[in-house]
Amino acid sequence: MSIRVRYFASLKETAGRSEDRIQIQEPLTAREIWRLLNPDKAAPETMLAAINMEYVSLDALVSDGAELAFFPPVTGG
Amino acid sequence: MSIRVRYFASLKETAGRSEDRIQIQEPLTAREIWRLLNPDKAAPETMLAAINMEYVSLDALVSDGAELAFFPPVTGG
Amino acid sequence: MSIILCEQPIEPWKELEAYQKNSTLLKGKYGACNIFTGVMRDFNQGDTVESMYLEHYPGMTELQLKHIAEQGMRQWSVLDCLIMHRVGAVAPNDTLVLVACWAVHRGDAFDACRFIMETLKTQAPFWKKETLATGRTRWVEKNSEGYQ
Amino acid sequence: MSIILCEQPIEPWKELEAYQKNSTLLKGKYGACNIFTGVMRDFNQGDTVESMYLEHYPGMTELQLKHIAEQGMRQWSVLDCLIMHRVGAVAPNDTLVLVACWAVHRGDAFDACRFIMETLKTQAPFWKKETLATGRTRWVEKNSEGYQ
């Protein structure tokens, strides 16, 4: 399964990169994917996630071909 | 005591005039002045009054030199 | 704070642009502006309305609008406030009223603008007389509660 | 309904004038318009702010704004809605956001505009990075509740 992972704002700085592309063998949750890609960085408590540009819980399963995004609380307006 | 009485909007049409000037011997309430000036026309229940351009109750006493106004509920905006 | 009665059509966007540009009070200091414009519709209570006349009580109208603006600015943290209201003959699509409140934070701008607008509707001495498509004229008897 | 992200400065009054003029939907039909503009201040959390960068998530930002506008228009009786939001480098006094809701009645215009604005603040993927007068940069961590 191929997944594109994107990081925004302060999480881009935390991760030290703006995106990853990974192959996984079985479905994982958003939280598991963060751990896999950032093993030495605890996910901030306030971290938000989106799959295919819709908000999801960190426990949502990520399906093949999805775009997964991690970002901090939004501050627009 | 000299008092200027003004009528606005539909009450101007009810009264058939836009203003009166009256002399009275002793203080009267706004309601009493309406009755005095419009003996054959009951004051509409929703009628409002102002003395010197500030809202008052119909039971407020009108003092010498005052401008008293009668008008229906307002409909601006 | 500015309170203006207009016999000529109000151009709300031009007025706002000019007011904001000229206000030394506002530059860099406000974070939020809430604006309400009320516009004449071509229908009311099931009838087509051709034109309207806005009567007011010169002197009292300005005084009451000032009271209302001051109350809104006291109750919330408002930096500046503009109220414009049309008087005299108006036609459908004309702007009847413009209320703008500038504040540091959005909650104050929203609350104050709405308070001023609702209070104006019940307290400011203006009266609408409609001329219908049939030629008949009628006084609007009561302002709506805002949702119908 | 229109959702626009702008890399160039937003001129809210010109945009509103043009939008209203071009909307066939609105002429004679709406009685109320409520507008909110959010503007960059030159101070925040006790510091002087020199400039700001507004990051967003291209695609998701537009999608979420559309969801929010649709929800507001469904929940109240709104004829038309315009949302503009700045992205990229901005300076104090720049308009960051513009939300306008047109309705037949004022209650719907006020409620929908405020709902859209509050929801945008918590749901639309934008992130502010401030550059202070000292040269230090920092991410704004949380939007205010609206009153402080």
PDB file of N, CA, C and O in Angstrom, chain C residues 102-135:
ATOM      1  N   TRP C 102     -15.688  48.559  14.763  1.00  0.00           N
ATOM      2  CA  TRP C 102     -14.296  48.110  14.734  1.00  0.00           C
ATOM      3  C   TRP C 102     -13.848  47.806  16.160  1.00  0.00           C
ATOM      4  O   TRP C 102     -14.123  48.594  17.084  1.00  0.00           O
ATOM      5  N   ALA C 103     -13.138  46.687  16.330  1.00  0.00           N
ATOM      6  CA  ALA C 103     -12.682  46.296  17.659  1.00  0.00           C
ATOM      7  C   ALA C 103     -11.352  45.564  17.544  1.00  0.00           C
ATOM      8  O   ALA C 103     -10.932  45.183  16.445  1.00  0.00           O
ATOM      9  N   VAL C 104     -10.696  45.372  18.682  1.00  0.00           N
ATOM     10  CA  VAL C 104      -9.464  44.576  18.662  1.00  0.00           C
ATOM     11  C   VAL C 104      -9.821  43.121  18.372  1.00  0.00           C
ATOM     12  O   VAL C 104      -9.161  42.458  17.570  1.00  0.00           O
ATOM     13  N   HIS C 105     -10.900  42.641  19.004  1.00  0.00           N
ATOM     14  CA  HIS C 105     -11.260  41.225  18.867  1.00  0.00           C
ATOM     15  C   HIS C 105     -12.637  41.047  18.237  1.00  0.00           C
ATOM     16  O   HIS C 105     -13.512  41.894  18.381  1.00  0.00           O
ATOM     17  N   ARG C 106     -12.812  39.913  17.577  1.00  0.00           N
ATOM     18  CA  ARG C 106     -14.018  39.720  16.778  1.00  0.00           C
ATOM     19  C   ARG C 106     -15.312  39.650  17.594  1.00  0.00           C
ATOM     20  O   ARG C 106     -16.356  40.112  17.143  1.00  0.00           O
ATOM     21  N   GLY C 107     -15.242  39.060  18.778  1.00  0.00           N
ATOM     22  CA  GLY C 107     -16.458  38.921  19.579  1.00  0.00           C
ATOM     23  C   GLY C 107     -17.099  40.272  19.863  1.00  0.00           C
ATOM     24  O   GLY C 107     -18.316  40.432  19.764  1.00  0.00           O
ATOM     25  N   ASP C 108     -16.272  41.236  20.202  1.00  0.00           N
ATOM     26  CA  ASP C 108     -16.786  42.575  20.498  1.00  0.00           C
ATOM     27  C   ASP C 108     -17.386  43.233  19.265  1.00  0.00           C
ATOM     28  O   ASP C 108     -18.418  43.907  19.349  1.00  0.00           O
ATOM     29  N   ALA C 109     -16.726  43.058  18.112  1.00  0.00           N
ATOM     30  CA  ALA C 109     -17.239  43.661  16.875  1.00  0.00           C
ATOM     31  C   ALA C 109     -18.604  43.067  16.517  1.00  0.00           C
ATOM     32  O   ALA C 109     -19.554  43.792  16.207  1.00  0.00           O
ATOM     33  N   PHE C 110     -18.705  41.732  16.582  1.00  0.00           N
ATOM     34  CA  PHE C 110     -19.972  41.062  16.253  1.00  0.00           C
ATOM     35  C   PHE C 110     -21.082  41.481  17.230  1.00  0.00           C
ATOM     36  O   PHE C 110     -22.184  41.847  16.827  1.00  0.00           O
ATOM     37  N   ASP C 111     -20.798  41.389  18.518  1.00  0.00           N
ATOM     38  CA  ASP C 111     -21.829  41.667  19.529  1.00  0.00           C
ATOM     39  C   ASP C 111     -22.320  43.109  19.467  1.00  0.00           C
ATOM     40  O   ASP C 111     -23.514  43.364  19.531  1.00  0.00           O
ATOM     41  N   ALA C 112     -21.368  44.044  19.362  1.00  0.00           N
ATOM     42  CA  ALA C 112     -21.747  45.451  19.379  1.00  0.00           C
ATOM     43  C   ALA C 112     -22.564  45.800  18.138  1.00  0.00           C
ATOM     44  O   ALA C 112     -23.574  46.502  18.223  1.00  0.00           O
ATOM     45  N   CYS C 113     -22.149  45.305  16.974  1.00  0.00           N
ATOM     46  CA  CYS C 113     -22.865  45.620  15.727  1.00  0.00           C
ATOM     47  C   CYS C 113     -24.294  45.089  15.795  1.00  0.00           C
ATOM     48  O   CYS C 113     -25.246  45.779  15.436  1.00  0.00           O
ATOM     49  N   ARG C 114     -24.428  43.876  16.292  1.00  0.00           N
ATOM     50  CA  ARG C 114     -25.772  43.295  16.367  1.00  0.00           C
ATOM     51  C   ARG C 114     -26.640  44.025  17.390  1.00  0.00           C
ATOM     52  O   ARG C 114     -27.814  44.302  17.140  1.00  0.00           O
ATOM     53  N   PHE C 115     -26.052  44.351  18.532  1.00  0.00           N
ATOM     54  CA  PHE C 115     -26.781  45.109  19.552  1.00  0.00           C
ATOM     55  C   PHE C 115     -27.265  46.442  18.985  1.00  0.00           C
ATOM     56  O   PHE C 115     -28.425  46.827  19.139  1.00  0.00           O
ATOM     57  N   ILE C 116     -26.354  47.161  18.326  1.00  0.00           N
ATOM     58  CA  ILE C 116     -26.716  48.477  17.780  1.00  0.00           C
ATOM     59  C   ILE C 116     -27.829  48.331  16.753  1.00  0.00           C
ATOM     60  O   ILE C 116     -28.802  49.086  16.746  1.00  0.00           O
ATOM     61  N   MET C 117     -27.710  47.324  15.909  1.00  0.00           N
ATOM     62  CA  MET C 117     -28.709  47.128  14.855  1.00  0.00           C
ATOM     63  C   MET C 117     -30.074  46.772  15.453  1.00  0.00           C
ATOM     64  O   MET C 117     -31.099  47.353  15.063  1.00  0.00           O
ATOM     65  N   GLU C 118     -30.103  45.841  16.390  1.00  0.00           N
ATOM     66  CA  GLU C 118     -31.389  45.443  16.992  1.00  0.00           C
ATOM     67  C   GLU C 118     -32.002  46.612  17.771  1.00  0.00           C
ATOM     68  O   GLU C 118     -33.217  46.829  17.727  1.00  0.00           O
ATOM     69  N   THR C 119     -31.167  47.357  18.462  1.00  0.00           N
ATOM     70  CA  THR C 119     -31.683  48.460  19.272  1.00  0.00           C
ATOM     71  C   THR C 119     -32.197  49.581  18.372  1.00  0.00           C
ATOM     72  O   THR C 119     -33.250  50.177  18.629  1.00  0.00           O
ATOM     73  N   LEU C 120     -31.456  49.855  17.314  1.00  0.00           N
ATOM     74  CA  LEU C 120     -31.897  50.845  16.327  1.00  0.00           C
ATOM     75  C   LEU C 120     -33.290  50.497  15.788  1.00  0.00           C
ATOM     76  O   LEU C 120     -34.145  51.383  15.638  1.00  0.00           O
ATOM     77  N   LYS C 121     -33.506  49.220  15.524  1.00  0.00           N
ATOM     78  CA  LYS C 121     -34.791  48.769  14.963  1.00  0.00           C
ATOM     79  C   LYS C 121     -35.966  49.053  15.903  1.00  0.00           C
ATOM     80  O   LYS C 121     -37.097  49.194  15.453  1.00  0.00           O
ATOM     81  N   THR C 122     -35.711  49.046  17.217  1.00  0.00           N
ATOM     82  CA  THR C 122     -36.812  49.233  18.168  1.00  0.00           C
ATOM     83  C   THR C 122     -36.822  50.626  18.802  1.00  0.00           C
ATOM     84  O   THR C 122     -37.801  50.997  19.438  1.00  0.00           O
ATOM     85  N   GLN C 123     -35.707  51.392  18.675  1.00  0.00           N
ATOM     86  CA  GLN C 123     -35.603  52.645  19.416  1.00  0.00           C
ATOM     87  C   GLN C 123     -35.416  53.893  18.552  1.00  0.00           C
ATOM     88  O   GLN C 123     -35.745  54.990  19.004  1.00  0.00           O
ATOM     89  N   ALA C 124     -34.809  53.754  17.402  1.00  0.00           N
ATOM     90  CA  ALA C 124     -34.510  54.959  16.631  1.00  0.00           C
ATOM     91  C   ALA C 124     -35.757  55.412  15.876  1.00  0.00           C
ATOM     92  O   ALA C 124     -36.392  54.621  15.178  1.00  0.00           O
ATOM     93  N   PRO C 125     -36.156  56.678  16.031  1.00  0.00           N
ATOM     94  CA  PRO C 125     -37.409  57.134  15.418  1.00  0.00           C
ATOM     95  C   PRO C 125     -37.322  57.320  13.898  1.00  0.00           C
ATOM     96  O   PRO C 125     -37.007  58.396  13.405  1.00  0.00           O
ATOM     97  N   PHE C 126     -37.610  56.213  13.226  1.00  0.00           N
ATOM     98  CA  PHE C 126     -37.798  56.195  11.767  1.00  0.00           C
ATOM     99  C   PHE C 126     -39.108  55.461  11.520  1.00  0.00           C
ATOM    100  O   PHE C 126     -39.457  54.535  12.269  1.00  0.00           O
ATOM    101  N   TRP C 127     -39.820  55.856  10.464  1.00  0.00           N
ATOM    102  CA  TRP C 127     -41.067  55.174  10.117  1.00  0.00           C
ATOM    103  C   TRP C 127     -41.123  54.996   8.607  1.00  0.00           C
ATOM    104  O   TRP C 127     -40.932  55.950   7.845  1.00  0.00           O
ATOM    105  N   LYS C 128     -41.444  53.772   8.204  1.00  0.00           N
ATOM    106  CA  LYS C 128     -41.485  53.430   6.781  1.00  0.00           C
ATOM    107  C   LYS C 128     -42.906  53.508   6.252  1.00  0.00           C
ATOM    108  O   LYS C 128     -43.814  52.880   6.807  1.00  0.00           O
ATOM    109  N   LYS C 129     -43.081  54.212   5.132  1.00  0.00           N
ATOM    110  CA  LYS C 129     -44.368  54.195   4.433  1.00  0.00           C
ATOM    111  C   LYS C 129     -44.132  53.622   3.042  1.00  0.00           C
ATOM    112  O   LYS C 129     -43.342  54.187   2.268  1.00  0.00           O
ATOM    113  N   GLU C 130     -44.800  52.502   2.757  1.00  0.00           N
ATOM    114  CA  GLU C 130     -44.596  51.817   1.487  1.00  0.00           C
ATOM    115  C   GLU C 130     -45.614  52.262   0.442  1.00  0.00           C
ATOM    116  O   GLU C 130     -46.782  52.464   0.764  1.00  0.00           O
ATOM    117  N   THR C 131     -45.159  52.374  -0.816  1.00  0.00           N
ATOM    118  CA  THR C 131     -46.074  52.514  -1.940  1.00  0.00           C
ATOM    119  C   THR C 131     -46.029  51.200  -2.718  1.00  0.00           C
ATOM    120  O   THR C 131     -44.967  50.808  -3.213  1.00  0.00           O
ATOM    121  N   LEU C 132     -47.176  50.518  -2.771  1.00  0.00           N
ATOM    122  CA  LEU C 132     -47.219  49.214  -3.431  1.00  0.00           C
ATOM    123  C   LEU C 132     -47.340  49.368  -4.945  1.00  0.00           C
ATOM    124  O   LEU C 132     -47.615  50.468  -5.453  1.00  0.00           O
ATOM    125  N   ALA C 133     -47.152  48.261  -5.654  1.00  0.00           N
ATOM    126  CA  ALA C 133     -47.284  48.260  -7.115  1.00  0.00           C
ATOM    127  C   ALA C 133     -48.693  48.665  -7.530  1.00  0.00           C
ATOM    128  O   ALA C 133     -48.909  49.227  -8.609  1.00  0.00           O
ATOM    129  N   THR C 134     -49.665  48.403  -6.679  1.00  0.00           N
ATOM    130  CA  THR C 134     -51.063  48.761  -6.951  1.00  0.00           C
ATOM    131  C   THR C 134     -51.316  50.255  -6.778  1.00  0.00           C
ATOM    132  O   THR C 134     -52.401  50.734  -7.073  1.00  0.00           O
ATOM    133  N   GLY C 135     -50.333  50.991  -6.249  1.00  0.00           N
ATOM    134  CA  GLY C 135     -50.524  52.424  -6.028  1.00  0.00           C
ATOM    135  C   GLY C 135     -50.935  52.745  -4.597  1.00  0.00           C
ATOM    136  O   GLY C 135     -50.838  53.881  -4.144  1.00  0.00           O
TER     137      GLY C 135
END
